[in-house]
Amino acid sequence: MAETLFFNALKAAIDEEMARDPTVFVLGEDVGQYGGSYKVTKDLYEKYGELRVLDTPIAENSFTGMAVGAAMTGLRPIIEGMNMGFLLLAFNQIANNAMLRYTSGGNFTMPMVIRGPGGVGRQLGAEHSQRLETYFQAVPGLKMVACSTPYNAKGLLKSAIRDNNPVLFFEHVLLYNLKEDLPSEEYLVPLDKAEVVRRGKDVTILTYSRMRHHVLQAVPQIVKDGFDPEVIDLISLKPLDLDTIGESIRKTHRVIVVEEAMKTGGIGAEIIASINDRFFDELDAPVLRLSSQDIPTPYNGTLERLTIVQPPQIVEAVQKMVGLKI
């Protein structure tokens, strides 16, 4: 075991996969000598050279299209978005051209990973704080993963690189300096499984990415109040691990969704719809959703924090749902 920072866990995953498979390469803005905007590709340029760690112009649509073509011909590109919000400029490439495995009648595979920083934090303003999971959840054939710890970041990224489908891989700007002891031996984490972070019996709290840590900050007070929450990190946003979700609901019969995405059209809306479709008869109360405000993220730090869910709101939600037995 070795203590590893979140961004170094991601770098180790890329390094291991590039060493294992010569078809794996990285492209994006400043991924080369600079080492990426959050140093996830630091030193890889020197190790693998400019053909496998490729700096690109500020032209997201163009280099994403190049990655699609590379994947068609048998390579495994890893696209780094300097900020995931910029990849809205490549929406057509991701939503249409990356789906060639399906539109070509299965004549091509499309092994490509699109990863990078996103989420709210560091006073980056509205254009740098987009939650792209809300935009891309409606794209068929696209997998979406949100890592939340150094351990799952490394294992998930390795699995994503090996997958033969396009994978959107979400990292949060405020998690890169997290530390965790990681195994020295190789490991993989499945792309389609949720993680039961804490087992409990009173209420199921579904969350992902940075909000996992906000929920865990709230747990001590929730327990002090006399409640026993079950915390599930979704990890896979598309497809949802409804087996794990359903198993928990059959035990707790109450659900709270905590997300950083906006409420309107967010991941939480899809989760609630899926729960109502499959597990409605198991619910003792309507599913409660805690989401970000439906406004562009302010630059001001105080206002920025007010737009997203904070631990006291999670505590209050559990008190309302479980304490009052609604």
XYZ file of N, CA and C in Angstrom, residues 155-317:
489
model
N -8.803 2.613 -10.583
C -9.388 1.383 -11.098
C -10.416 1.612 -12.179
N -11.208 2.671 -12.039
C -12.208 2.991 -13.053
C -11.579 3.464 -14.357
N -10.525 4.288 -14.257
C -9.903 4.793 -15.473
C -9.251 3.658 -16.260
N -8.633 2.717 -15.576
C -8.058 1.570 -16.265
C -9.148 0.766 -16.988
N -10.279 0.576 -16.318
C -11.384 -0.148 -16.949
C -11.945 0.622 -18.135
N -12.032 1.952 -17.992
C -12.569 2.773 -19.080
C -11.676 2.707 -20.312
N -10.371 2.720 -20.106
C -9.432 2.661 -21.234
C -9.557 1.338 -21.974
N -9.848 0.278 -21.261
C -9.951 -1.052 -21.881
C -11.311 -1.306 -22.514
N -12.299 -0.470 -22.209
C -13.648 -0.676 -22.727
C -13.707 -0.326 -24.209
N -14.543 -1.025 -24.953
C -14.649 -0.808 -26.397
C -15.743 0.184 -26.777
N -16.231 0.915 -25.799
C -17.256 1.935 -26.038
C -16.755 3.293 -25.570
N -17.341 4.377 -26.078
C -16.953 5.703 -25.576
C -17.381 5.882 -24.130
N -16.458 6.367 -23.294
C -16.714 6.557 -21.879
C -16.427 7.999 -21.510
N -17.437 8.679 -20.962
C -17.229 10.000 -20.367
C -16.822 9.786 -18.917
N -15.651 10.306 -18.548
C -15.051 10.023 -17.251
C -14.915 11.339 -16.499
N -15.780 11.523 -15.482
C -15.854 12.806 -14.794
C -14.961 12.829 -13.556
N -14.134 13.858 -13.479
C -13.297 14.129 -12.315
C -13.714 15.489 -11.750
N -13.561 15.682 -10.457
C -13.984 16.944 -9.853
C -12.769 17.788 -9.494
N -12.863 19.077 -9.774
C -11.717 19.966 -9.561
C -11.275 20.032 -8.106
N -12.179 19.739 -7.170
C -11.838 19.845 -5.755
C -11.410 18.513 -5.129
N -11.217 17.491 -5.949
C -10.810 16.186 -5.419
C -9.366 15.828 -5.740
N -8.687 16.602 -6.569
C -7.372 16.192 -7.063
C -6.325 16.047 -5.960
N -6.500 16.702 -4.834
C -5.509 16.612 -3.760
C -5.917 15.651 -2.651
N -6.979 14.874 -2.840
C -7.320 13.831 -1.876
C -6.213 12.784 -1.835
N -5.989 12.200 -0.656
C -4.983 11.148 -0.503
C -5.644 9.866 -0.011
N -5.077 8.737 -0.462
C -5.581 7.439 -0.025
C -4.495 6.393 -0.257
N -4.443 5.395 0.599
C -3.521 4.278 0.395
C -4.057 3.378 -0.704
N -3.226 3.147 -1.726
C -3.628 2.298 -2.848
C -2.806 1.022 -2.863
N -3.390 -0.082 -3.328
C -2.633 -1.334 -3.427
C -1.474 -1.200 -4.408
N -0.398 -1.898 -4.135
C 0.736 -1.888 -5.058
C 0.470 -2.775 -6.259
N -0.389 -3.789 -6.105
C -0.701 -4.664 -7.233
C -1.784 -4.033 -8.110
N -1.859 -4.488 -9.358
C -2.839 -3.956 -10.296
C -4.258 -4.327 -9.859
N -5.187 -3.433 -10.090
C -6.591 -3.733 -9.838
C -7.458 -2.939 -10.804
N -8.660 -3.425 -11.044
C -9.651 -2.760 -11.872
C -10.926 -2.574 -11.056
N -11.683 -1.529 -11.368
C -12.994 -1.294 -10.760
C -14.018 -1.301 -11.884
N -15.105 -2.077 -11.765
C -16.088 -2.159 -12.849
C -16.768 -0.824 -13.112
N -17.085 -0.581 -14.379
C -17.666 0.696 -14.782
C -19.150 0.802 -14.458
N -19.796 -0.309 -14.178
C -21.264 -0.295 -14.071
C -21.786 -0.628 -12.680
N -20.937 -0.521 -11.650
C -21.358 -0.899 -10.307
C -21.260 0.283 -9.341
N -22.300 0.430 -8.534
C -22.276 1.405 -7.447
C -21.497 0.829 -6.268
N -21.092 1.706 -5.347
C -20.382 1.283 -4.146
C -21.220 1.626 -2.913
N -21.471 0.627 -2.082
C -22.133 0.880 -0.802
C -21.054 1.359 0.164
N -21.029 2.653 0.408
C -19.980 3.277 1.218
C -20.229 3.042 2.704
N -21.494 3.088 3.095
C -21.863 2.853 4.490
C -23.193 2.121 4.521
N -23.270 1.039 5.261
C -24.520 0.292 5.357
C -25.369 0.841 6.498
N -26.673 0.912 6.259
C -27.602 1.400 7.265
C -28.984 0.857 6.989
N -29.972 1.256 7.801
C -31.308 0.676 7.680
C -32.440 1.700 7.599
N -32.156 2.979 7.848
C -33.246 3.952 7.958
C -33.535 4.717 6.671
N -32.512 5.027 5.894
C -32.689 5.822 4.681
C -31.519 5.559 3.749
N -31.810 5.488 2.462
C -30.770 5.338 1.437
C -30.408 6.712 0.892
N -29.132 7.061 0.970
C -28.655 8.320 0.382
C -27.832 7.970 -0.847
N -28.309 8.385 -2.015
C -27.634 8.138 -3.288
C -26.879 9.394 -3.697
N -25.621 9.253 -4.055
C -24.812 10.416 -4.390
C -23.698 10.003 -5.330
N -22.859 10.957 -5.735
C -21.707 10.640 -6.577
C -20.734 11.814 -6.576
N -19.514 11.551 -7.034
C -18.456 12.547 -7.171
C -18.199 13.252 -5.837
N -17.987 14.569 -5.866
C -17.635 15.307 -4.654
C -18.716 15.214 -3.580
N -19.977 15.071 -3.994
C -21.056 15.032 -3.014
C -20.963 13.806 -2.110
N -20.247 12.774 -2.527
C -19.985 11.644 -1.618
C -19.370 12.155 -0.317
N -18.443 13.083 -0.430
C -17.726 13.579 0.739
C -18.593 14.522 1.573
N -19.476 15.280 0.927
C -20.421 16.104 1.678
C -21.381 15.225 2.478
N -21.822 14.134 1.856
C -22.707 13.212 2.572
C -21.990 12.606 3.772
N -20.751 12.178 3.574
C -20.008 11.553 4.672
C -19.709 12.564 5.783
N -19.572 13.836 5.435
C -19.415 14.857 6.468
C -20.694 14.994 7.294
N -21.827 14.749 6.651
C -23.110 14.872 7.354
C -23.427 13.648 8.208
N -22.851 12.505 7.894
C -23.211 11.250 8.549
C -23.047 11.289 10.071
N -21.926 11.806 10.628
C -21.808 11.805 12.094
C -22.970 12.499 12.800
N -23.422 13.632 12.264
C -24.558 14.323 12.885
C -25.847 13.524 12.700
N -26.001 12.908 11.537
C -27.194 12.087 11.299
C -27.257 10.941 12.307
N -26.110 10.291 12.526
C -26.049 9.192 13.495
C -26.296 9.712 14.908
N -25.725 10.875 15.213
C -25.936 11.479 16.539
C -27.416 11.756 16.777
N -28.138 12.080 15.695
C -29.579 12.320 15.803
C -30.378 11.033 15.978
N -29.694 9.896 15.866
C -30.362 8.622 16.091
C -30.794 7.884 14.848
N -30.291 8.315 13.680
C -30.680 7.681 12.431
C -29.511 6.887 11.844
N -29.834 5.861 11.057
C -28.825 4.953 10.514
C -28.890 4.996 8.977
N -28.123 5.886 8.339
C -28.227 6.036 6.891
C -27.373 5.021 6.126
N -27.867 4.602 4.991
C -27.062 3.818 4.051
C -26.617 4.762 2.942
N -25.310 4.826 2.691
C -24.749 5.753 1.712
C -24.244 4.959 0.516
N -24.718 5.317 -0.669
C -24.306 4.648 -1.904
C -23.712 5.671 -2.857
N -22.478 5.423 -3.277
C -21.828 6.214 -4.318
C -22.186 5.558 -5.645
N -22.940 6.265 -6.470
C -23.434 5.686 -7.722
C -22.307 5.255 -8.654
N -21.246 6.050 -8.746
C -20.096 5.833 -9.626
C -20.526 5.784 -11.090
N -21.314 4.796 -11.462
C -21.825 4.700 -12.830
C -23.090 5.536 -12.951
N -23.025 6.575 -13.770
C -24.180 7.437 -14.004
C -24.979 6.979 -15.209
N -24.318 6.248 -16.088
C -24.995 5.702 -17.271
C -24.238 4.460 -17.704
N -24.772 3.268 -17.455
C -26.085 2.982 -16.879
C -26.062 3.063 -15.355
N -27.223 3.294 -14.760
C -27.352 3.255 -13.307
C -27.344 1.807 -12.822
N -26.729 1.580 -11.672
C -26.713 0.252 -11.064
C -27.998 0.092 -10.251
N -29.086 -0.233 -10.943
C -30.388 -0.317 -10.283
C -30.508 -1.542 -9.384
N -29.667 -2.544 -9.588
C -29.694 -3.702 -8.699
C -29.263 -3.306 -7.288
N -28.144 -2.583 -7.192
C -27.667 -2.139 -5.885
C -28.628 -1.142 -5.256
N -29.155 -0.223 -6.073
C -30.118 0.757 -5.578
C -31.367 0.062 -5.044
N -31.866 -0.898 -5.816
C -33.081 -1.602 -5.418
C -32.905 -2.417 -4.156
N -31.758 -3.064 -4.019
C -31.493 -3.846 -2.809
C -31.531 -2.969 -1.567
N -30.993 -1.764 -1.688
C -31.001 -0.842 -0.561
C -32.405 -0.344 -0.257
N -33.166 -0.009 -1.285
C -34.518 0.515 -1.086
C -35.408 -0.522 -0.407
N -35.226 -1.782 -0.754
C -36.038 -2.837 -0.128
C -35.756 -2.952 1.370
N -34.631 -2.412 1.803
C -34.267 -2.450 3.213
C -34.698 -1.181 3.941
N -34.476 -0.008 3.323
C -34.702 1.268 4.017
C -36.066 1.885 3.718
N -36.558 1.676 2.493
C -37.859 2.185 2.038
C -37.925 3.709 1.955
N -36.791 4.373 2.061
C -36.722 5.831 1.922
C -35.453 6.193 1.179
N -35.540 7.223 0.312
C -34.404 7.574 -0.528
C -34.225 9.088 -0.577
N -32.974 9.513 -0.436
C -32.587 10.902 -0.678
C -31.484 10.890 -1.727
N -31.631 11.707 -2.755
C -30.612 11.842 -3.793
C -29.865 13.155 -3.551
N -28.542 13.086 -3.478
C -27.708 14.276 -3.284
C -26.784 14.400 -4.473
N -26.931 15.474 -5.246
C -26.148 15.658 -6.467
C -25.659 17.099 -6.573
N -24.615 17.293 -7.372
C -24.144 18.642 -7.647
C -24.748 19.181 -8.934
N -25.350 18.324 -9.733
C -26.012 18.774 -10.953
C -27.218 19.632 -10.601
N -27.607 20.469 -11.550
C -28.803 21.272 -11.345
C -30.035 20.375 -11.229
N -31.048 20.866 -10.529
C -32.241 20.053 -10.309
C -32.975 19.770 -11.610
N -33.167 20.767 -12.430
C -33.919 20.589 -13.672
C -33.093 19.772 -14.670
N -33.590 18.599 -15.018
C -32.899 17.755 -15.996
C -31.656 17.082 -15.469
N -31.459 17.059 -14.157
C -30.249 16.490 -13.592
C -30.286 14.975 -13.514
N -29.169 14.403 -13.030
C -29.102 12.968 -12.832
C -30.149 12.522 -11.817
N -30.384 13.362 -10.799
C -31.374 13.023 -9.796
C -32.755 12.792 -10.384
N -33.117 13.567 -11.392
C -34.428 13.391 -12.029
C -34.535 12.014 -12.662
N -33.479 11.568 -13.319
C -33.479 10.240 -13.943
C -33.515 9.143 -12.888
N -32.783 9.344 -11.788
C -32.787 8.353 -10.710
C -34.196 8.197 -10.139
N -34.855 9.320 -9.871
C -36.201 9.268 -9.299
C -37.163 8.571 -10.253
N -37.068 8.896 -11.542
C -37.943 8.244 -12.522
C -37.705 6.735 -12.542
N -36.443 6.335 -12.503
C -36.121 4.900 -12.530
C -36.609 4.199 -11.265
N -36.451 4.857 -10.112
C -36.934 4.274 -8.851
C -38.452 4.134 -8.880
N -39.145 5.148 -9.358
C -40.606 5.077 -9.418
C -41.068 3.991 -10.388
N -40.322 3.799 -11.477
C -40.673 2.762 -12.442
C -40.542 1.359 -11.839
N -39.484 1.161 -11.034
C -39.134 -0.198 -10.611
C -39.443 -0.510 -9.144
N -39.376 0.509 -8.288
C -39.442 0.219 -6.851
C -40.491 1.056 -6.117
N -41.471 1.553 -6.837
C -42.442 2.457 -6.234
C -43.136 1.822 -5.024
N -43.491 0.538 -5.134
C -44.220 -0.121 -4.058
C -43.378 -0.337 -2.809
N -42.057 -0.155 -2.927
C -41.164 -0.314 -1.777
C -41.006 0.988 -0.978
N -41.471 2.097 -1.541
C -41.237 3.399 -0.925
C -42.279 3.711 0.143
N -41.803 4.197 1.283
C -42.694 4.684 2.332
C -42.856 6.198 2.279
N -42.120 6.854 1.393
C -42.193 8.310 1.244
C -41.687 8.665 -0.146
N -42.086 9.809 -0.686
C -41.542 10.235 -1.979
C -40.030 10.428 -1.888
N -39.350 10.147 -2.982
C -37.898 10.351 -3.034
C -37.613 11.845 -2.920
N -36.650 12.201 -2.071
C -36.273 13.595 -1.854
C -34.993 13.890 -2.621
N -34.970 15.015 -3.306
C -33.828 15.361 -4.155
C -33.180 16.657 -3.689
N -31.869 16.600 -3.399
C -31.073 17.777 -3.068
C -30.118 18.035 -4.232
N -30.305 19.155 -4.902
C -29.540 19.467 -6.111
C -29.043 20.902 -6.061
N -28.204 21.260 -7.041
C -27.728 22.636 -7.140
C -28.837 23.563 -7.618
N -28.645 24.846 -7.346
C -29.610 25.846 -7.791
C -29.618 25.933 -9.311
N -30.778 26.196 -9.882
C -30.922 26.318 -11.336
C -30.515 27.711 -11.811
N -29.270 28.070 -11.525
C -28.737 29.355 -11.967
C -27.301 29.150 -12.451
N -26.798 30.025 -13.329
C -25.375 29.956 -13.668
C -24.532 30.117 -12.408
N -23.472 29.334 -12.278
C -22.654 29.351 -11.072
C -21.978 30.705 -10.905
N -22.186 31.401 -9.789
C -21.561 32.715 -9.583
C -20.051 32.592 -9.399
N -19.334 33.655 -9.736
C -17.890 33.686 -9.512
C -17.570 33.901 -8.034
N -18.352 34.717 -7.362
C -18.122 35.015 -5.950
C -18.114 33.725 -5.131
N -17.098 33.545 -4.288
C -16.933 32.298 -3.557
C -18.084 31.977 -2.624
N -18.580 32.986 -1.895
C -19.698 32.769 -0.975
C -20.948 32.363 -1.732
N -21.236 33.065 -2.820
C -22.412 32.731 -3.618
C -22.250 31.372 -4.289
N -21.031 31.067 -4.716
C -20.766 29.765 -5.332
C -21.141 28.632 -4.381
N -20.724 28.745 -3.123
C -21.039 27.707 -2.131
C -22.543 27.593 -1.894
N -23.240 28.722 -1.971
C -24.679 28.709 -1.733
C -25.462 28.025 -2.845
N -24.853 27.864 -4.006
C -25.578 27.232 -5.120
C -25.607 25.724 -5.014
N -24.691 25.123 -4.212
C -24.617 23.664 -4.159
C -25.009 23.152 -2.771
N -25.296 21.873 -2.689
C -25.754 21.246 -1.455
C -24.614 21.188 -0.443
N -24.907 21.582 0.788
C -23.934 21.541 1.868
C -24.371 20.518 2.923
N -23.430 19.990 3.732
C -23.769 18.949 4.711
C -24.953 19.263 5.620
N -25.119 20.503 6.145
C -26.293 20.753 7.004
C -27.627 20.511 6.305
N -27.688 20.759 4.998
C -28.923 20.500 4.259
C -29.228 19.007 4.193
N -28.176 18.200 4.125
C -28.356 16.740 4.085
C -28.881 16.248 5.429
N -28.310 16.785 6.508
C -28.782 16.435 7.853
C -30.257 16.789 7.994
N -30.617 17.982 7.572
C -32.009 18.444 7.676
C -32.945 17.562 6.862
N -32.479 17.138 5.680
C -33.318 16.286 4.830
C -33.596 14.943 5.481
